[in-house]
Coordinates of C-alpha atoms and ligand atoms in Angstrom, one line a residue:
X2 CA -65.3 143.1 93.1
X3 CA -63.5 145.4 91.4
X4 CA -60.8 145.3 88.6
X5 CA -58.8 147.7 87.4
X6 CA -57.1 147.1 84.1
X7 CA -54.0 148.9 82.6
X8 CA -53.8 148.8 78.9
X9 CA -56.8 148.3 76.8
X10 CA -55.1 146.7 73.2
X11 CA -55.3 142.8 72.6
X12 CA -54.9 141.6 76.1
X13 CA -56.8 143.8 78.1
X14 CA -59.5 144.0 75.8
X15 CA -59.5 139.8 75.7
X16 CA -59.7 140.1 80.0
X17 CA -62.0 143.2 79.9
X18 CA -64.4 141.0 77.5
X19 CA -64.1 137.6 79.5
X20 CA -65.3 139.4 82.9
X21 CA -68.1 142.3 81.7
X22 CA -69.5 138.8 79.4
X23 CA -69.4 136.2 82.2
X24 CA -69.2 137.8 85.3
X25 CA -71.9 140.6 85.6
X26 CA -71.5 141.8 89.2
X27 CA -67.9 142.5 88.2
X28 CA -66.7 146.6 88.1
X29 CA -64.2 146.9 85.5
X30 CA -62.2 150.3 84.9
X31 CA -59.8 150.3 81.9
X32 CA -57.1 152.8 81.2
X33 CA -55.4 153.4 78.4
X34 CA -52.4 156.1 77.2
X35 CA -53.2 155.5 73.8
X36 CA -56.3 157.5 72.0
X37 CA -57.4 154.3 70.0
X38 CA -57.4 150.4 70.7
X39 CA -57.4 147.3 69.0
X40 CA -55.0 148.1 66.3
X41 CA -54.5 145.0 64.2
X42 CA -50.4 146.0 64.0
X43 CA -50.4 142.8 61.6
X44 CA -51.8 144.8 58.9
X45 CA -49.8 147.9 59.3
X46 CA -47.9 146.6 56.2
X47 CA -51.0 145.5 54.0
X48 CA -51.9 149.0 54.2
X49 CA -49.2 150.8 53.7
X50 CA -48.3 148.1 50.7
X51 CA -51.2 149.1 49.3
X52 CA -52.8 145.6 49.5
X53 CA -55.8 147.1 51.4
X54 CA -58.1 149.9 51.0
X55 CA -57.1 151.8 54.1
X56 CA -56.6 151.2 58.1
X57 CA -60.2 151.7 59.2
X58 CA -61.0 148.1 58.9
X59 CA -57.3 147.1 61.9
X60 CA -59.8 148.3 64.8
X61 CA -61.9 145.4 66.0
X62 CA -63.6 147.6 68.6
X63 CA -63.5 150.7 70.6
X64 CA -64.2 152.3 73.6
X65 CA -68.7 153.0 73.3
X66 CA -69.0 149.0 73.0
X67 CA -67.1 149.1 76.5
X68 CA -68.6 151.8 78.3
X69 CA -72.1 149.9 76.7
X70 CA -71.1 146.4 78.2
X71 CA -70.9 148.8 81.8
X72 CA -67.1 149.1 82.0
X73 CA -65.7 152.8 82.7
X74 CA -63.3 153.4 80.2
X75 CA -60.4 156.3 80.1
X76 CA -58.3 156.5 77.1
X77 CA -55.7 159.3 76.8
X78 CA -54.7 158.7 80.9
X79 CA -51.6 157.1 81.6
X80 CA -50.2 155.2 84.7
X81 CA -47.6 156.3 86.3
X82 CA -47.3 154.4 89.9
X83 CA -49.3 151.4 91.1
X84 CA -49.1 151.6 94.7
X85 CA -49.1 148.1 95.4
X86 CA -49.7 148.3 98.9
X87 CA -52.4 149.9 98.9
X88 CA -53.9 148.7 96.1
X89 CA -54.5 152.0 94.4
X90 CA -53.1 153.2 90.1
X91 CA -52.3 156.5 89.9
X92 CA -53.3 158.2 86.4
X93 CA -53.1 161.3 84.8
X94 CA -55.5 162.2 82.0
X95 CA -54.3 164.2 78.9
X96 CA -55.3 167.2 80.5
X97 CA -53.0 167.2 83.6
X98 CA -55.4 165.6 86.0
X99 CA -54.2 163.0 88.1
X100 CA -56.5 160.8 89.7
X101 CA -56.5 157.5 91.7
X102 CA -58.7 154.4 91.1
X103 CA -58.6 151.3 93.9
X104 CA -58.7 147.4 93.0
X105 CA -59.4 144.6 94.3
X106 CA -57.6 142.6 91.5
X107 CA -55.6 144.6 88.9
X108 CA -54.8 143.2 85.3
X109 CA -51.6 144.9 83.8
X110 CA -51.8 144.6 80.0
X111 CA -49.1 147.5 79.3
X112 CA -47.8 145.2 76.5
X113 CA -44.8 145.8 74.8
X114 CA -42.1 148.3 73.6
X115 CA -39.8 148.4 70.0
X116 CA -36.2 147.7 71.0
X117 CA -34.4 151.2 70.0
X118 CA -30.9 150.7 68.5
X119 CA -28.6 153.1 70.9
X120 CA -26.1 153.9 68.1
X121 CA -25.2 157.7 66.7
X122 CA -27.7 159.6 65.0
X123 CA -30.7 157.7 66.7
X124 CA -33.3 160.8 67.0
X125 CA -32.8 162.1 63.7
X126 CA -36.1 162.8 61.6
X127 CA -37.1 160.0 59.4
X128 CA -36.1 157.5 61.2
X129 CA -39.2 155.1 62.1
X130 CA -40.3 152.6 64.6
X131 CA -43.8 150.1 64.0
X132 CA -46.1 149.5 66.9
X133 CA -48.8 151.9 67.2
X134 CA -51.3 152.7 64.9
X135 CA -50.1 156.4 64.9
X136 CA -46.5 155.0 63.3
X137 CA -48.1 153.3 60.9
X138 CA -49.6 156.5 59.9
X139 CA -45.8 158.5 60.1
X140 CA -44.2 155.4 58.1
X141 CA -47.5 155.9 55.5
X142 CA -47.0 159.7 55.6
X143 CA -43.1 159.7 54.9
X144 CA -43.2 156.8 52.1
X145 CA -45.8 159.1 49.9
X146 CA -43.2 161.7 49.7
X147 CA -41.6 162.2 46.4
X148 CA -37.7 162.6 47.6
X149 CA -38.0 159.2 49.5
X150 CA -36.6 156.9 46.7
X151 CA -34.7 154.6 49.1
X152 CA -36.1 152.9 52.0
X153 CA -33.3 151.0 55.0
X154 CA -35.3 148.5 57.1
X155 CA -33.3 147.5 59.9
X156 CA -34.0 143.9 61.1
X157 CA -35.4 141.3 58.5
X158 CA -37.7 139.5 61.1
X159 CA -41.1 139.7 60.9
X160 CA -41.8 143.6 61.0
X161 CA -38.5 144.2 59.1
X162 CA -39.7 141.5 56.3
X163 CA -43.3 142.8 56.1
X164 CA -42.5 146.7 55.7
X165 CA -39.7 145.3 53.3
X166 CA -42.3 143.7 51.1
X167 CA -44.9 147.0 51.2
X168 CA -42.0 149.4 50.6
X169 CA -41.1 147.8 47.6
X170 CA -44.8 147.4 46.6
X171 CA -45.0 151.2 47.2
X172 CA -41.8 151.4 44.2
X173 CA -39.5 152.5 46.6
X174 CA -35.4 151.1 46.3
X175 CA -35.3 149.1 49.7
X176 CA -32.0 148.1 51.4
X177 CA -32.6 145.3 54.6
X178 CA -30.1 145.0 57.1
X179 CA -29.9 142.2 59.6
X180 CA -27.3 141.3 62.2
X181 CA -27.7 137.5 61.8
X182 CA -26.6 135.8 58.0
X183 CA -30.2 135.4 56.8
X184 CA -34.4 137.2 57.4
X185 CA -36.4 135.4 60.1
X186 CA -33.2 133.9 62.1
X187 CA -35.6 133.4 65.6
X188 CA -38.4 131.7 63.4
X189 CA -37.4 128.7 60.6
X190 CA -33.7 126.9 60.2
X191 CA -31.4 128.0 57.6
X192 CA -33.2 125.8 54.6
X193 CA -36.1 127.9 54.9
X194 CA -34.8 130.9 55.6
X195 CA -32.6 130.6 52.0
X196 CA -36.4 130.6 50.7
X197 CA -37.5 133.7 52.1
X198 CA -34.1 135.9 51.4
X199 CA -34.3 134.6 47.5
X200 CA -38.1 135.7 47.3
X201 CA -36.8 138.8 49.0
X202 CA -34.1 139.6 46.6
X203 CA -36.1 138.0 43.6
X204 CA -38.7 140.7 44.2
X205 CA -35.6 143.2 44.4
X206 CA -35.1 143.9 48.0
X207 CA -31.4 144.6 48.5
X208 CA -30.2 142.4 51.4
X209 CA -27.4 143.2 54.0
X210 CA -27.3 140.2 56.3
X211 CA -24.6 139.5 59.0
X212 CA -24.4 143.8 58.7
X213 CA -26.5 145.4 61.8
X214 CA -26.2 149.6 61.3
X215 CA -23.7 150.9 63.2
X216 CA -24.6 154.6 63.2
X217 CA -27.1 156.6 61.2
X218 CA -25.7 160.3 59.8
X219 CA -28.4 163.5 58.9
X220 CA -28.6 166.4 56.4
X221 CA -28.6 170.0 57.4
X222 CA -31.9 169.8 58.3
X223 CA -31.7 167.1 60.5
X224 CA -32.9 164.0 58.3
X225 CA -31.2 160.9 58.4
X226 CA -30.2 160.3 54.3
X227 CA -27.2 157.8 55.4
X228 CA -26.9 153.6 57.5
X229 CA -23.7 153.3 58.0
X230 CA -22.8 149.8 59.0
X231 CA -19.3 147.6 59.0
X232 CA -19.3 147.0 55.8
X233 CA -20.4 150.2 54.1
X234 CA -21.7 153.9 54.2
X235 CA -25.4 153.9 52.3
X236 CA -27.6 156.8 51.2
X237 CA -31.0 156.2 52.4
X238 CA -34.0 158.6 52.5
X239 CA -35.9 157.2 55.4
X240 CA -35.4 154.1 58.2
X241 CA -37.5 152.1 59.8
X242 CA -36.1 150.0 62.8
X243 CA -37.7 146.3 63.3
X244 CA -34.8 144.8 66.1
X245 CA -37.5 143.5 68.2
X246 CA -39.9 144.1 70.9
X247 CA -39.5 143.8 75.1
X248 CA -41.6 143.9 77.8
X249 CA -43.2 147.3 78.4
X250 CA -43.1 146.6 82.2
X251 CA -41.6 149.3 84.3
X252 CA -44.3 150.1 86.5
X253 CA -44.2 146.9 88.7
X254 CA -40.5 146.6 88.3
X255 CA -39.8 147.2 91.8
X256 CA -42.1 145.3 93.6
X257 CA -43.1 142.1 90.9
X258 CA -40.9 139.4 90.0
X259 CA -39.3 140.1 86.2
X260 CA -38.0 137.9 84.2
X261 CA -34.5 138.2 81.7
X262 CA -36.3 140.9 79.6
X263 CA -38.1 142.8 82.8
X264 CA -41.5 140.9 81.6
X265 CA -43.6 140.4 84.7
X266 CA -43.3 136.7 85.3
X267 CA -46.7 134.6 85.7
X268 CA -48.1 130.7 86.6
X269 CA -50.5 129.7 84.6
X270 CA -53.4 131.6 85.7
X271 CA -51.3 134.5 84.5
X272 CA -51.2 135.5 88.4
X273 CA -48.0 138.0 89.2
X274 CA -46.0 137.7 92.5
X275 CA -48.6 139.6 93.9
X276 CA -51.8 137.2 94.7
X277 CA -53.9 140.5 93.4
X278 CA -52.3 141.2 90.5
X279 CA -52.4 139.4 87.1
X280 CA -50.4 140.4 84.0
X281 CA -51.6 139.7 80.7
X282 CA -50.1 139.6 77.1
X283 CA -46.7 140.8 75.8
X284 CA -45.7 142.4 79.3
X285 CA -45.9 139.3 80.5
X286 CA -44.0 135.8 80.5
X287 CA -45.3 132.7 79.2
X288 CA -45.0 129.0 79.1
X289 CA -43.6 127.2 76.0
X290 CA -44.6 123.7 75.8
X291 CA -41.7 123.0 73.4
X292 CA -39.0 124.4 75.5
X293 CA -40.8 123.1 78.7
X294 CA -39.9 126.3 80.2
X295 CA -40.9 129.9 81.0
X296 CA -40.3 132.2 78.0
X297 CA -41.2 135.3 76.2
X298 CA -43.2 135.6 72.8
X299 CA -44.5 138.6 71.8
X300 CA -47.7 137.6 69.5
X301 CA -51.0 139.2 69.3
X302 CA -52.9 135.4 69.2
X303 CA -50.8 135.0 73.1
X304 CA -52.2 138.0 74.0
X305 CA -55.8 136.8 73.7
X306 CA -55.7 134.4 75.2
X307 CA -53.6 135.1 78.2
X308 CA -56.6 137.8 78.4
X309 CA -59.2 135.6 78.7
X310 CA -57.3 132.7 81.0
X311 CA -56.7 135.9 83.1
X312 CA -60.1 137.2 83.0
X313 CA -62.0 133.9 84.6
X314 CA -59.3 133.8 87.1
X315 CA -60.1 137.1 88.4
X316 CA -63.5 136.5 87.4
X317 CA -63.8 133.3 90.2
X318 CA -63.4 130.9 87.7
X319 CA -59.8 128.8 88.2
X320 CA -58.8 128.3 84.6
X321 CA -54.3 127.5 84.0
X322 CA -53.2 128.1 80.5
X323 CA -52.0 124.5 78.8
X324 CA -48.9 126.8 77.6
X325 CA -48.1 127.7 73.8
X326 CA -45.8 126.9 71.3
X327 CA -45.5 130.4 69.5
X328 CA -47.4 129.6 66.4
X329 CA -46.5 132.1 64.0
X330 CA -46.8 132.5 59.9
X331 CA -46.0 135.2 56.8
X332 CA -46.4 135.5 53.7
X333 CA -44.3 138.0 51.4
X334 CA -44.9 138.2 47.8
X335 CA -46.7 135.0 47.7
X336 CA -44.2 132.8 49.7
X337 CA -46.3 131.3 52.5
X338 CA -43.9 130.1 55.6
X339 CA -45.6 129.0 59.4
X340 CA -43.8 127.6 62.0
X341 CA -44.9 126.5 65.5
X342 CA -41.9 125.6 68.6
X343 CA -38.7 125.3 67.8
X344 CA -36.2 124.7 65.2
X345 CA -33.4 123.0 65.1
X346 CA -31.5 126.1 65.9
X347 CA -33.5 127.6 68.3
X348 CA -32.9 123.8 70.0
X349 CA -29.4 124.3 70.0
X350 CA -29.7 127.7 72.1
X351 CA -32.1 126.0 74.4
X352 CA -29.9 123.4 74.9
X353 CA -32.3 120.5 73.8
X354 CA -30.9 117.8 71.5
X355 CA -33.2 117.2 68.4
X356 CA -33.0 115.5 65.4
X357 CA -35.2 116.5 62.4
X358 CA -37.2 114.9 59.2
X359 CA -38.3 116.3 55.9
X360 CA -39.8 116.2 52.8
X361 CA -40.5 118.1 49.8
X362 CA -43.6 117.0 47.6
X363 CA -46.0 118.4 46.0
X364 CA -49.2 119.2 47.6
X365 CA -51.7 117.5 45.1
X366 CA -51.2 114.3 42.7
X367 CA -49.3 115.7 39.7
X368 CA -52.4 115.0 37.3
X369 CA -53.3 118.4 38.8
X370 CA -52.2 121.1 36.5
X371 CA -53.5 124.1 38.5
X372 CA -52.9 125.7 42.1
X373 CA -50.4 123.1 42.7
X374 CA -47.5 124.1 44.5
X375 CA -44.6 122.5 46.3
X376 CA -44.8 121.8 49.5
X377 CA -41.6 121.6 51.9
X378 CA -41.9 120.7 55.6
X379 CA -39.3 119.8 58.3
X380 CA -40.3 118.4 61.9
X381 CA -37.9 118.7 65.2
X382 CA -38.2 116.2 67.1
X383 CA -36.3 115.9 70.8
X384 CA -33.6 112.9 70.5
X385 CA -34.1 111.0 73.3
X386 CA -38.2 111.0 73.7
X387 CA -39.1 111.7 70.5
X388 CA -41.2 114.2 71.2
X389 CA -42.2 116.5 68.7
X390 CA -41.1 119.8 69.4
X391 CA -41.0 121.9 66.1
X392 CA -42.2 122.2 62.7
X393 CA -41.6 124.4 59.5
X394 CA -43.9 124.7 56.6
X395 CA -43.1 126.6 53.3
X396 CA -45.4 126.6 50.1
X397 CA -46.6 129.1 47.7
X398 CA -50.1 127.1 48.5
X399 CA -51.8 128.0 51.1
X400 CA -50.4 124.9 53.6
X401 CA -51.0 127.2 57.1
X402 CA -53.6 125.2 58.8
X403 CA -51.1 122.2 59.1
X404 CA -49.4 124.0 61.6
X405 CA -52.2 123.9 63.9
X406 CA -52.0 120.3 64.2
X407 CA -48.4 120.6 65.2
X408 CA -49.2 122.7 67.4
X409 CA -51.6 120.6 69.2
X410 CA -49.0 117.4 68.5
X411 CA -46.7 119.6 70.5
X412 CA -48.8 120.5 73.9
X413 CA -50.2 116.8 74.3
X414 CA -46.3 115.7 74.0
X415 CA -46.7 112.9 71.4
X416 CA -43.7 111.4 69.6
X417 CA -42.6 111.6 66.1
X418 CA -43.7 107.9 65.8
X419 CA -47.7 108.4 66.6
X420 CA -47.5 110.9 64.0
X421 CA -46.6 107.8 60.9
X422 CA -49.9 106.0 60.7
X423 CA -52.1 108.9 61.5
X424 CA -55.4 109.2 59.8
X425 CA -54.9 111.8 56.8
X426 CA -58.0 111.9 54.8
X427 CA -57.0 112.3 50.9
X428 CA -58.6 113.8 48.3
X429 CA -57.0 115.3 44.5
X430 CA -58.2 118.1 45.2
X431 CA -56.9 119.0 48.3
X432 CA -53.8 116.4 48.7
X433 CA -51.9 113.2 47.8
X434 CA -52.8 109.8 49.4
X435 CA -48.8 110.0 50.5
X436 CA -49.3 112.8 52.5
X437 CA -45.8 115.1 52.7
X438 CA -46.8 114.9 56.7
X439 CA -46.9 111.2 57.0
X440 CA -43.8 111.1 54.3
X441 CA -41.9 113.2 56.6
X442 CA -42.6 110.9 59.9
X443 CA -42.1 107.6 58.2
X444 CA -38.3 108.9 57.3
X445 CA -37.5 110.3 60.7
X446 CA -34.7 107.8 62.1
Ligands
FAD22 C1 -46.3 145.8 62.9 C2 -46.8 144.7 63.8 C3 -47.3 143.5 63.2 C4 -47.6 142.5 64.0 N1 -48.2 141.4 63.5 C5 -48.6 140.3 64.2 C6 -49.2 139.2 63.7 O1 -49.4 139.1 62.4 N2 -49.5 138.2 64.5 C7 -49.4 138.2 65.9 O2 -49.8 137.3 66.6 N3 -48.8 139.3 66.4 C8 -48.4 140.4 65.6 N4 -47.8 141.5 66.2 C9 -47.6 141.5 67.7 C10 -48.8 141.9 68.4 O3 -49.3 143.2 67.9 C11 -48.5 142.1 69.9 O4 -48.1 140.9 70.4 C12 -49.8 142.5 70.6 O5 -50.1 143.9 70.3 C13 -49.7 142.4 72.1 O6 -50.8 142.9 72.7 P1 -50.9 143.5 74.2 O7 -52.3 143.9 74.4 O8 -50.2 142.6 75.1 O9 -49.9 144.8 74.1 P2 -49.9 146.1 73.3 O10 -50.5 145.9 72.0 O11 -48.5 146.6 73.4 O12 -50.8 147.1 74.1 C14 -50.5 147.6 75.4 C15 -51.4 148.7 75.7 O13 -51.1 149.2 77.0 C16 -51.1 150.6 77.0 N5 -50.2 151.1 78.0 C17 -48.9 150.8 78.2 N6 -48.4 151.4 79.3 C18 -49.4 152.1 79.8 C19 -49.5 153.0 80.9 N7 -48.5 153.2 81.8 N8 -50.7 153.6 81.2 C20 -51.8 153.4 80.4 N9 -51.7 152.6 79.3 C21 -50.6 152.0 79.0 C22 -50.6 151.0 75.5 O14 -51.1 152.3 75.2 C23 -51.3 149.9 74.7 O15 -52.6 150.3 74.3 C24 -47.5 142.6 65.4 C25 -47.0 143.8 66.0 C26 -46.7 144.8 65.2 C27 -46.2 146.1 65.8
NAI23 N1 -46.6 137.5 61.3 C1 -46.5 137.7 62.7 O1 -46.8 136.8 63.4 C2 -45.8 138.9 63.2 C3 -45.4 139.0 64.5 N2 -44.8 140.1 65.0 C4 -44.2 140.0 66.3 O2 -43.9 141.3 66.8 C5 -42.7 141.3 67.5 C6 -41.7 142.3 67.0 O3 -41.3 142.0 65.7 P1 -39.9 142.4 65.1 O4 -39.5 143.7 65.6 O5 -39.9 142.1 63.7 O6 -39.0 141.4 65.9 P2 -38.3 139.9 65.5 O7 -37.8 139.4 66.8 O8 -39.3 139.2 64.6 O9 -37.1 140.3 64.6 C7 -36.1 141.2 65.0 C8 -34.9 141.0 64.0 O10 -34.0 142.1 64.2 C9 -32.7 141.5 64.2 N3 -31.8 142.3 65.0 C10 -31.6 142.4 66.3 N4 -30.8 143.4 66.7 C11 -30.3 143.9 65.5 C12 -29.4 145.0 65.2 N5 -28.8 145.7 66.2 N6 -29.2 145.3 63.9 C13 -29.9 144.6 62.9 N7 -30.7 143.6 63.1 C14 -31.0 143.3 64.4 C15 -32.8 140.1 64.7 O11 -31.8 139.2 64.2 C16 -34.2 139.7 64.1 O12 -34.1 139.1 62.8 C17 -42.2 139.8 67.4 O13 -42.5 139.2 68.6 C18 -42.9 139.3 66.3 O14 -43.1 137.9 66.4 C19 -44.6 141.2 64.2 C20 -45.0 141.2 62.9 C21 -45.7 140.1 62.3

């Protein structure tokens, strides 16, 4: 059997791994456009913030430790057809030559792609995007000039808040726009997101919310130094745009199902339309246990393991995905915040009538003078059944690991009421025998 697989970051590499580790008679070719893989995006910021040595330690693996395992491996060769019919990828390496490789299964991990605000003054120099390991490097490169004083970050979600944070870290002025009223609108309700925009502007990030730029405007030499938005004209020195990600999917556009965004949609043995052909990661749909629905989330942890449900699929192994919930954290200057389904908001757009509970304690007895932080949680619950559907976490402690509980609370369905009398083990040192979890479920009405 033969598998071909497109795209060798997070996803491939998590299906590459599952089949040349369980299924040895397996041939596996991987092609990639990029010249690295494995890039650990999330720490873009932690490097350029400074808050890390250097990038060298964001690659997890690389091509030799493929090739080793027996796969054949061509980096620097892009796709540019899949001829579904007969099930052949057409590539072309670096140097011009195209070539074709046949499957018997094919695994499309061609991930994702920044959204790219179409407004004036796009393409001029200095303005930024952060996916690839090689932006990282130009967003690095541009910050250590002297004449960049003032950084514009448009978007305030999760890209937008990190670069925010190492910006500033690096001394620069920075300015973050956002076209909803507060940072992190998709993630948390409005209660945490307050949290976040004071630690922003506490830390001296100048925020522009409910203000999405409008048009950007260049020297004579072609730099952008100005975000011109509703509201305002703004001399900036450098931009780096954080509006989101979509799916990365045109090569099967015309012959697999999409979905709203043109992500390939999957079951849940990541299977495509196409009974050979599986797509994997952020080019692909997934299923949200909270919404009950198909949906897209673009998060490195879905990509792994989409990759490896994928991987035994193809490998002969029937394995379905129990779904996600779009676990997700940050932490800026010290302000931890995790949240797993959906909030109260996001419930709203979906439609889904919630109610929610919360509380706000601290997380150890007060007799504990150190390393003792508050702890503020909310949970979403769905009216009607009561099942649990979302919860927000915000501490200056680290709190994340709760999260993985709800998260778990969510895919087995249970209600807001199992969650009162659960068994939460107490100890000063760690917590208070009135747990802010079982606090929070007692209230809920
Ligand atoms: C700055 C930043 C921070 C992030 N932080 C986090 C985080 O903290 N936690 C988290 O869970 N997620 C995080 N993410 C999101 C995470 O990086 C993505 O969800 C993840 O990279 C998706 O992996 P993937 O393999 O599906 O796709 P991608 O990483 O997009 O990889 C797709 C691969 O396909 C290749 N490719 C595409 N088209 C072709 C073609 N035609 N021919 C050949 N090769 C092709 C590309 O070169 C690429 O190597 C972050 C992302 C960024 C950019
Ligand atoms: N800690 C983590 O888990 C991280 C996850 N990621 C993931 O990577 C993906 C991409 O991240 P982001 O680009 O930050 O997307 P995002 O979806 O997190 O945030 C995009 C932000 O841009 C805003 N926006 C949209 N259009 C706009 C416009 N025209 N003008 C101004 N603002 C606009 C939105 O309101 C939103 O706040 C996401 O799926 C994210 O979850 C990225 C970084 C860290």
């Amino acid at each position: 059997m033969k598998t071909v697989i497109i795209g060798t970051n997070h996803a491939g590499i998590a299906a590459a791994n599952t089949l040349l580790d369980n299924y040895p008679d397996q041939e596996i070719v991987m092609i990639d456009r990029n010249s690295n893989l494995s890039y650990l995006g999330c720490g873009t910021a932690l490097w350029v913030g400074r808050q890390i040595d250097g990038y060298e330690g964001l690659f997890y693996t690389n091509e030799e430790q493929f090739r080793a395992k027996g796969a054949e491996i061509f980096m620097e060769t892009e796709v540019d057809k899949i001829d579904f019919d007969n099930k052949t990828v057409k590539a072309k390496s670096k140097d011009g030559e195209e070539f074709d490789v046949t499957y018997d299964k094919l695994i499309i991990a061609s991930g994702s792609k920044p959204i790219i605000p179409n407004i004036p003054g796009k393409d001029l120099d200095g303005i930024h995007f952060l996916k690839l390991f090689q932006e990282g490097q130009a967003v690095d490169k541009d910050m250590s000039r002297d004449d960049v004083k003032t950084v514009a970050v448009i978007g305030a979600g999760y890209i937008g808040v990190e670069i925010a944070e190492a910006a500033r870290r690096r001394g620069k002025n920075v300015l973050l726009f956002d076209a909803e009223d507060t940072s992190l609108a998709s993630y948390y309700d409005e209660d945490f997101t307050k949290l976040m925009d004071k630690n922003l502007a506490d830390n001296g990030i100048e925020l522009h919310f409910s203000e999405p730029a409008t048009a950007y405007e260049g020297d004579a030499n072609g730099r952008v130094n100005k975000v011109i938005t509703g509201k305002g004209t703004y001399d900036v020195d450098m931009v780096i745009n954080s509006i989101g990600f979509t799916a990365n999917a045109d090569l099967g556009k015309d012959s697999l199902d999409t979905f709203r965004n043109g992500a390939y949609i999957v079951d849940r043995t990541q299977k495509t339309s196409n009974d050979d052909v599986y797509a994997v990661g952020d080019c692909a749909t997934i299923y949200s246990n909270a919404i009950q629905d198909t949906t897209y989330i673009a998060l490195a942890s879905n990509a792994v393991r989409s990759g490896i449900v994928a991987g035994h699929n193809v490998g002969g192994t029937k394995l379905e995905s129990p779904g996600v919930q779009g676990s997700n954290g940050i932490d800026i200057f010290g302000l931890g915040m995790v949240s797993t389904g959906i909030s109260v908001k996001a419930a709203g757009k979906n439609n889904i009538e919630v109610l929610y509970t919360e509380y706000e304690d601290l997380q150890k007895p007060s007799f504990i003078k150190d390393d003792n932080k508050l702890v503020k949680i909310r949970i979403v619950y769905e009216k009607d059944s009561r099942r649990i559907v979302g919860a927000q976490l915000a501490s200056r402690e680290d709190i994340s690991a709760n999260i993985h509980m709800f998260s778990l609370a969510i895919q087995e369905k249970l209600t807001i009421d199992q969650l009162q009398l659960l068994d939460i083990f107490f100890l000063p040192h760690f917590n208070q025998p009135y747990n802010y979890i079982t606090m929070a479920a007692l209230k809920a009405k």
